[in-house]
Coordinates of N, CA and C in Angstrom, one line a residue:
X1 N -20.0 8.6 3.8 CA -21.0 7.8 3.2 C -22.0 7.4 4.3
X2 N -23.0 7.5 4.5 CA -24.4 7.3 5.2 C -24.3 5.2 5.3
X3 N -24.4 5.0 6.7 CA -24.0 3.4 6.4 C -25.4 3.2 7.6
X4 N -26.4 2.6 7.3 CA -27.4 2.2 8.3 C -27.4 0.6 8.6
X5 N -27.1 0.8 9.8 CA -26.8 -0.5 10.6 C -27.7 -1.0 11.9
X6 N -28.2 -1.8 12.2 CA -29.2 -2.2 13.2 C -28.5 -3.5 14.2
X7 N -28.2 -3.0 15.5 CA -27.2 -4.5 16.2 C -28.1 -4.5 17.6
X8 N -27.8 -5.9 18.0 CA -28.4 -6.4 19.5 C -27.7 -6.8 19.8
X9 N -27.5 -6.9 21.5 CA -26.8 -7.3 22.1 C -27.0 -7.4 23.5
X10 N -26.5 -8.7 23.9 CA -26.7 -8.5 25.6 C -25.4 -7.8 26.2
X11 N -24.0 -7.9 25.9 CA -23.4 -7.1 26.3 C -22.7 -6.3 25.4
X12 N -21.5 -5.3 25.7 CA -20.5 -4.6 24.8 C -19.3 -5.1 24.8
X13 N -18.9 -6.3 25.3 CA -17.9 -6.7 24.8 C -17.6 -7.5 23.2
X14 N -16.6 -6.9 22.7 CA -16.1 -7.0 21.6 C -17.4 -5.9 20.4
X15 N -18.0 -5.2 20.9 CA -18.8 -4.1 20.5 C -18.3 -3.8 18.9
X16 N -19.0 -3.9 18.3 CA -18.6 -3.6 16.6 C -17.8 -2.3 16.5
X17 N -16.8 -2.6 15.0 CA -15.8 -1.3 15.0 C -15.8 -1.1 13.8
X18 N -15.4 0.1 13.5 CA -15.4 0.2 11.5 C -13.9 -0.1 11.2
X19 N -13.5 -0.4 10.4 CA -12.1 -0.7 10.1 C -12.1 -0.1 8.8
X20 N -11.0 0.9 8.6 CA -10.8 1.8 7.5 C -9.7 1.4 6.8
X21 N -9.7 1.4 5.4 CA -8.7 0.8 4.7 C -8.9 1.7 3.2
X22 N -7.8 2.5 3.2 CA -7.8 3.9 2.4 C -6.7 3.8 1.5
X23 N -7.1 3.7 0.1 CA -6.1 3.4 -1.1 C -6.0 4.8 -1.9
X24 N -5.2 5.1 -2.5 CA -5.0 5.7 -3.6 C -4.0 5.9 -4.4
X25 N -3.8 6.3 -5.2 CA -3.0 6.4 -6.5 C -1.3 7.0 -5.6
X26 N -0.3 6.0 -6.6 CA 0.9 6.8 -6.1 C 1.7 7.9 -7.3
X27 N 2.9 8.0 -7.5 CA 3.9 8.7 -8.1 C 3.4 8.0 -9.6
X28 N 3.4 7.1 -9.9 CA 2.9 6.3 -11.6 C 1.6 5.5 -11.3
X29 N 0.6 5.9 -10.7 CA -0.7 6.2 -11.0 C -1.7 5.0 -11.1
X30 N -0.4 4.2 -9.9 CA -1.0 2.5 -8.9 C -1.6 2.9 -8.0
X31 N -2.3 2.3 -7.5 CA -3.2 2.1 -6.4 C -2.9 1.4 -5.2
X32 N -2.4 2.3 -4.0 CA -1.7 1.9 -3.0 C -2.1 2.0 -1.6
X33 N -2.2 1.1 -1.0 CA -2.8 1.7 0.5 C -2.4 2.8 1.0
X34 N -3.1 4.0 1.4 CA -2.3 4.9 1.9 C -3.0 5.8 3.4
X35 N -3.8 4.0 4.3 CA -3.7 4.3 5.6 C -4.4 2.8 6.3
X36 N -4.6 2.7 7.4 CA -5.3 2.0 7.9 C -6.0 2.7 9.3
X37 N -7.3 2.1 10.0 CA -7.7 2.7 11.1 C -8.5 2.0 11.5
X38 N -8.8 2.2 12.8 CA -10.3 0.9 13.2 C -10.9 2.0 14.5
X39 N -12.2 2.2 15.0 CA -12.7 3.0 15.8 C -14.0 2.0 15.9
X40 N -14.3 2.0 18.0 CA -15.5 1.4 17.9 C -16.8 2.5 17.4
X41 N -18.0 1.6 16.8 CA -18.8 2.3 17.2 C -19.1 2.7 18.1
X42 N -20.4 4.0 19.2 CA -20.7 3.8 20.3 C -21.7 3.4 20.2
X43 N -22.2 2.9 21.4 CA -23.4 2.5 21.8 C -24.3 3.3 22.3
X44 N -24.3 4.5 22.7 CA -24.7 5.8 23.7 C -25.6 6.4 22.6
X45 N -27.0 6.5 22.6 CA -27.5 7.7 21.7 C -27.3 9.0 21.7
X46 N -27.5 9.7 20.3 CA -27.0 11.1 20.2 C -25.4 10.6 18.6
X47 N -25.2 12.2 18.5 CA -24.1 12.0 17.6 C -23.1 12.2 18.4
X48 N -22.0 11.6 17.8 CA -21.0 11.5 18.1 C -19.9 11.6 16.8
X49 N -18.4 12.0 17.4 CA -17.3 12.9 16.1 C -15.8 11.8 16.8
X50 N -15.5 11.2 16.1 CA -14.6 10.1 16.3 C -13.5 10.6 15.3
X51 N -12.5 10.8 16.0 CA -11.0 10.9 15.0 C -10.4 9.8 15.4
X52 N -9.7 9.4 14.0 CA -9.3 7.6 13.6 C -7.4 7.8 13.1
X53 N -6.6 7.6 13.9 CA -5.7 7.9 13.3 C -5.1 6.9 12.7
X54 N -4.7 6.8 11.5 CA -4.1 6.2 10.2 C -2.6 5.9 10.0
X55 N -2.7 4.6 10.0 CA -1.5 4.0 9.8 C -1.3 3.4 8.8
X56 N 0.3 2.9 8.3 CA 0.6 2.1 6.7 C 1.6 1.4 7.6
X57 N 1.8 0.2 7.4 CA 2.9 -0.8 7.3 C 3.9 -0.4 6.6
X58 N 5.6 -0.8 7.3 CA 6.8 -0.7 6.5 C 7.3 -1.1 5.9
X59 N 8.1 -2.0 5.5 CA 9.4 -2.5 5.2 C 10.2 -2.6 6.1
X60 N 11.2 -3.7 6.4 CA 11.7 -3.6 7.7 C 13.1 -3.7 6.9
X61 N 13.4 -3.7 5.6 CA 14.7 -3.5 5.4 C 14.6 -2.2 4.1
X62 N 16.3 -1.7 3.9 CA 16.4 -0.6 2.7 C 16.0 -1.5 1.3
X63 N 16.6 -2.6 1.2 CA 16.6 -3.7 0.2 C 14.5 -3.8 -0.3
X64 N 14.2 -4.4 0.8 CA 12.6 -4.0 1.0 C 11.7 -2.8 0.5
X65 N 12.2 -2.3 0.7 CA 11.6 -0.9 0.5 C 12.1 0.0 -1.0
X66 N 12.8 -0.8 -1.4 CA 13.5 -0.2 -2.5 C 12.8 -1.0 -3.5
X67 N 13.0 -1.9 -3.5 CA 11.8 -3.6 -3.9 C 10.6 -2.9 -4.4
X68 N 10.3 -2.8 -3.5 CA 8.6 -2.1 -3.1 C 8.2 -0.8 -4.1
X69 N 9.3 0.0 -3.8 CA 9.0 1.0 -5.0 C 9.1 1.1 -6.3
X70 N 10.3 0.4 -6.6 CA 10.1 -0.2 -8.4 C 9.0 -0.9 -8.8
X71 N 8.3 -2.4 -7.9 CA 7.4 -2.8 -8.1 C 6.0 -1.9 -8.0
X72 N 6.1 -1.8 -7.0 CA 4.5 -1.0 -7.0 C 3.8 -1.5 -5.5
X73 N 4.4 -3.0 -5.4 CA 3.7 -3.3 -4.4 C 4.7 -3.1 -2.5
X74 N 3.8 -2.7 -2.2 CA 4.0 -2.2 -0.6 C 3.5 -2.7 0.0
X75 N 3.9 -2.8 1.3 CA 3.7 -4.2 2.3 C 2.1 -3.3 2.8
X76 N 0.7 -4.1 2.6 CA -0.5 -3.9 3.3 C -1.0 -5.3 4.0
X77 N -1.9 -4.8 5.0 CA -2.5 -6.2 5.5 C -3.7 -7.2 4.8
X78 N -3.5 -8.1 4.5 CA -4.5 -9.0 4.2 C -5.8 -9.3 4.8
X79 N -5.7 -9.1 6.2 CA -7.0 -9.5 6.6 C -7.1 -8.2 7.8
X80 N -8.5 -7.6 7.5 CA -8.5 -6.6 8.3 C -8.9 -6.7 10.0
X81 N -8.8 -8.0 10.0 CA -9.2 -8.0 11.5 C -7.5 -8.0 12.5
X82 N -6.4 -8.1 11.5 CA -5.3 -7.6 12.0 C -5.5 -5.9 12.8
X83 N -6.1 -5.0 11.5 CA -6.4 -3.8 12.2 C -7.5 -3.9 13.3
X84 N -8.4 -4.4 13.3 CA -9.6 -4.0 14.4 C -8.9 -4.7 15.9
X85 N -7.8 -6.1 15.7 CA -7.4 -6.4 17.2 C -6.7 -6.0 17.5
X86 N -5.3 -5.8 16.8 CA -4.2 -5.5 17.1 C -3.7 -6.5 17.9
X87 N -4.1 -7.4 17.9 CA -3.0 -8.6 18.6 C -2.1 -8.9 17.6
X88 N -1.0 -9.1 18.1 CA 0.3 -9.4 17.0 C 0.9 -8.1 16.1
X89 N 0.2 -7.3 16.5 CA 0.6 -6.2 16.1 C 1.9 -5.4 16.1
X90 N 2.2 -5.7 17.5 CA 3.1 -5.1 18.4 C 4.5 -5.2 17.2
X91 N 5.0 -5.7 16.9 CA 6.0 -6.6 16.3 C 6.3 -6.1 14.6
X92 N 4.7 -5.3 14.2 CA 4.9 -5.2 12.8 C 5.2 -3.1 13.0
X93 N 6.1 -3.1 12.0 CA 6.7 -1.2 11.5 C 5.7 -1.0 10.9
X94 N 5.4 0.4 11.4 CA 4.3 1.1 10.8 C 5.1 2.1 11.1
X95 N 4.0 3.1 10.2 CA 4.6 4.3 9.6 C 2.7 5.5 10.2
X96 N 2.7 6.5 11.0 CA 1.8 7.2 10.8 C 1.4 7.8 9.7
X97 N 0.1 8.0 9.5 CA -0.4 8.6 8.3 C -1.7 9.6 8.1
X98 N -1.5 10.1 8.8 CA -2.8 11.4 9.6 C -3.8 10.6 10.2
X99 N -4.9 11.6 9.7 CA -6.1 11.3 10.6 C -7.4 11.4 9.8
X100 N -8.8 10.5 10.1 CA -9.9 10.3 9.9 C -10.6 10.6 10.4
X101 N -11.7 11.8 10.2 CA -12.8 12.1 11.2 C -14.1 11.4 10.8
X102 N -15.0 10.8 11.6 CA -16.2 10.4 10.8 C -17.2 10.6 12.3
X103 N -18.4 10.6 11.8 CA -19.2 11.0 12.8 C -20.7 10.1 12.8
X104 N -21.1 10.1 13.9 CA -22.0 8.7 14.1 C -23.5 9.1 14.2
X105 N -24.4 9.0 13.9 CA -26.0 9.2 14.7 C -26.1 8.1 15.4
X106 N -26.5 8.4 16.3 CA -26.9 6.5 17.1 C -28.3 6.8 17.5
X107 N -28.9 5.8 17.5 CA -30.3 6.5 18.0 C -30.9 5.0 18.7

């Protein structure tokens, strides 16, 4: 999807990032996260080809996860700035889930 964005700045720290949050349909035809990702933009003109690799949150027990799939609901994050810091992260199960390519014009 074509996203036109215009930013200023005096420096690049904490530099804007896209945070990807990818749902779709499971086994009975719920609607389920099925990744997460965050990539900065660059700042550098010209295009650029960014691979985002994708992750889902666990369940940290059998009991949990068994829960989860009768219900429908699976453990996702609430607030996406969990993905874009990753502070506190360390601590939560994840599960990989491929990969996202997206590509930038900067000008």
């Amino acid at each position: 999807f074509p996203i036109d964005i215009t930013f200023k700045s005096t420096n690049p720290f904490g530099w804007p990032q896209i945070v990807l949050s990818v749902y779709g349909p499971d086994f009975f035809g719920r609607d389920v996260v099925r990744g997460y990702g965050a990539v900065h933009v660059p700042f550098v003109p010209g295009r650029h080809k960014r691979t985002i690799a994708m992750f889902v949150p666990e369940s940290t027990s059998r009991l949990q996860q068994l829960t989860s799939w009768f219900t429908g609901r699976r453990p996702e994050f609430t607030d996406p700035k969990v993905v874009a810091q990753g502070e506190g992260r360390e601590v939560t199960r994840v599960r990989s889930q491929g990969f996202v390519t997206i590509c930038f014009n900067v000008m």
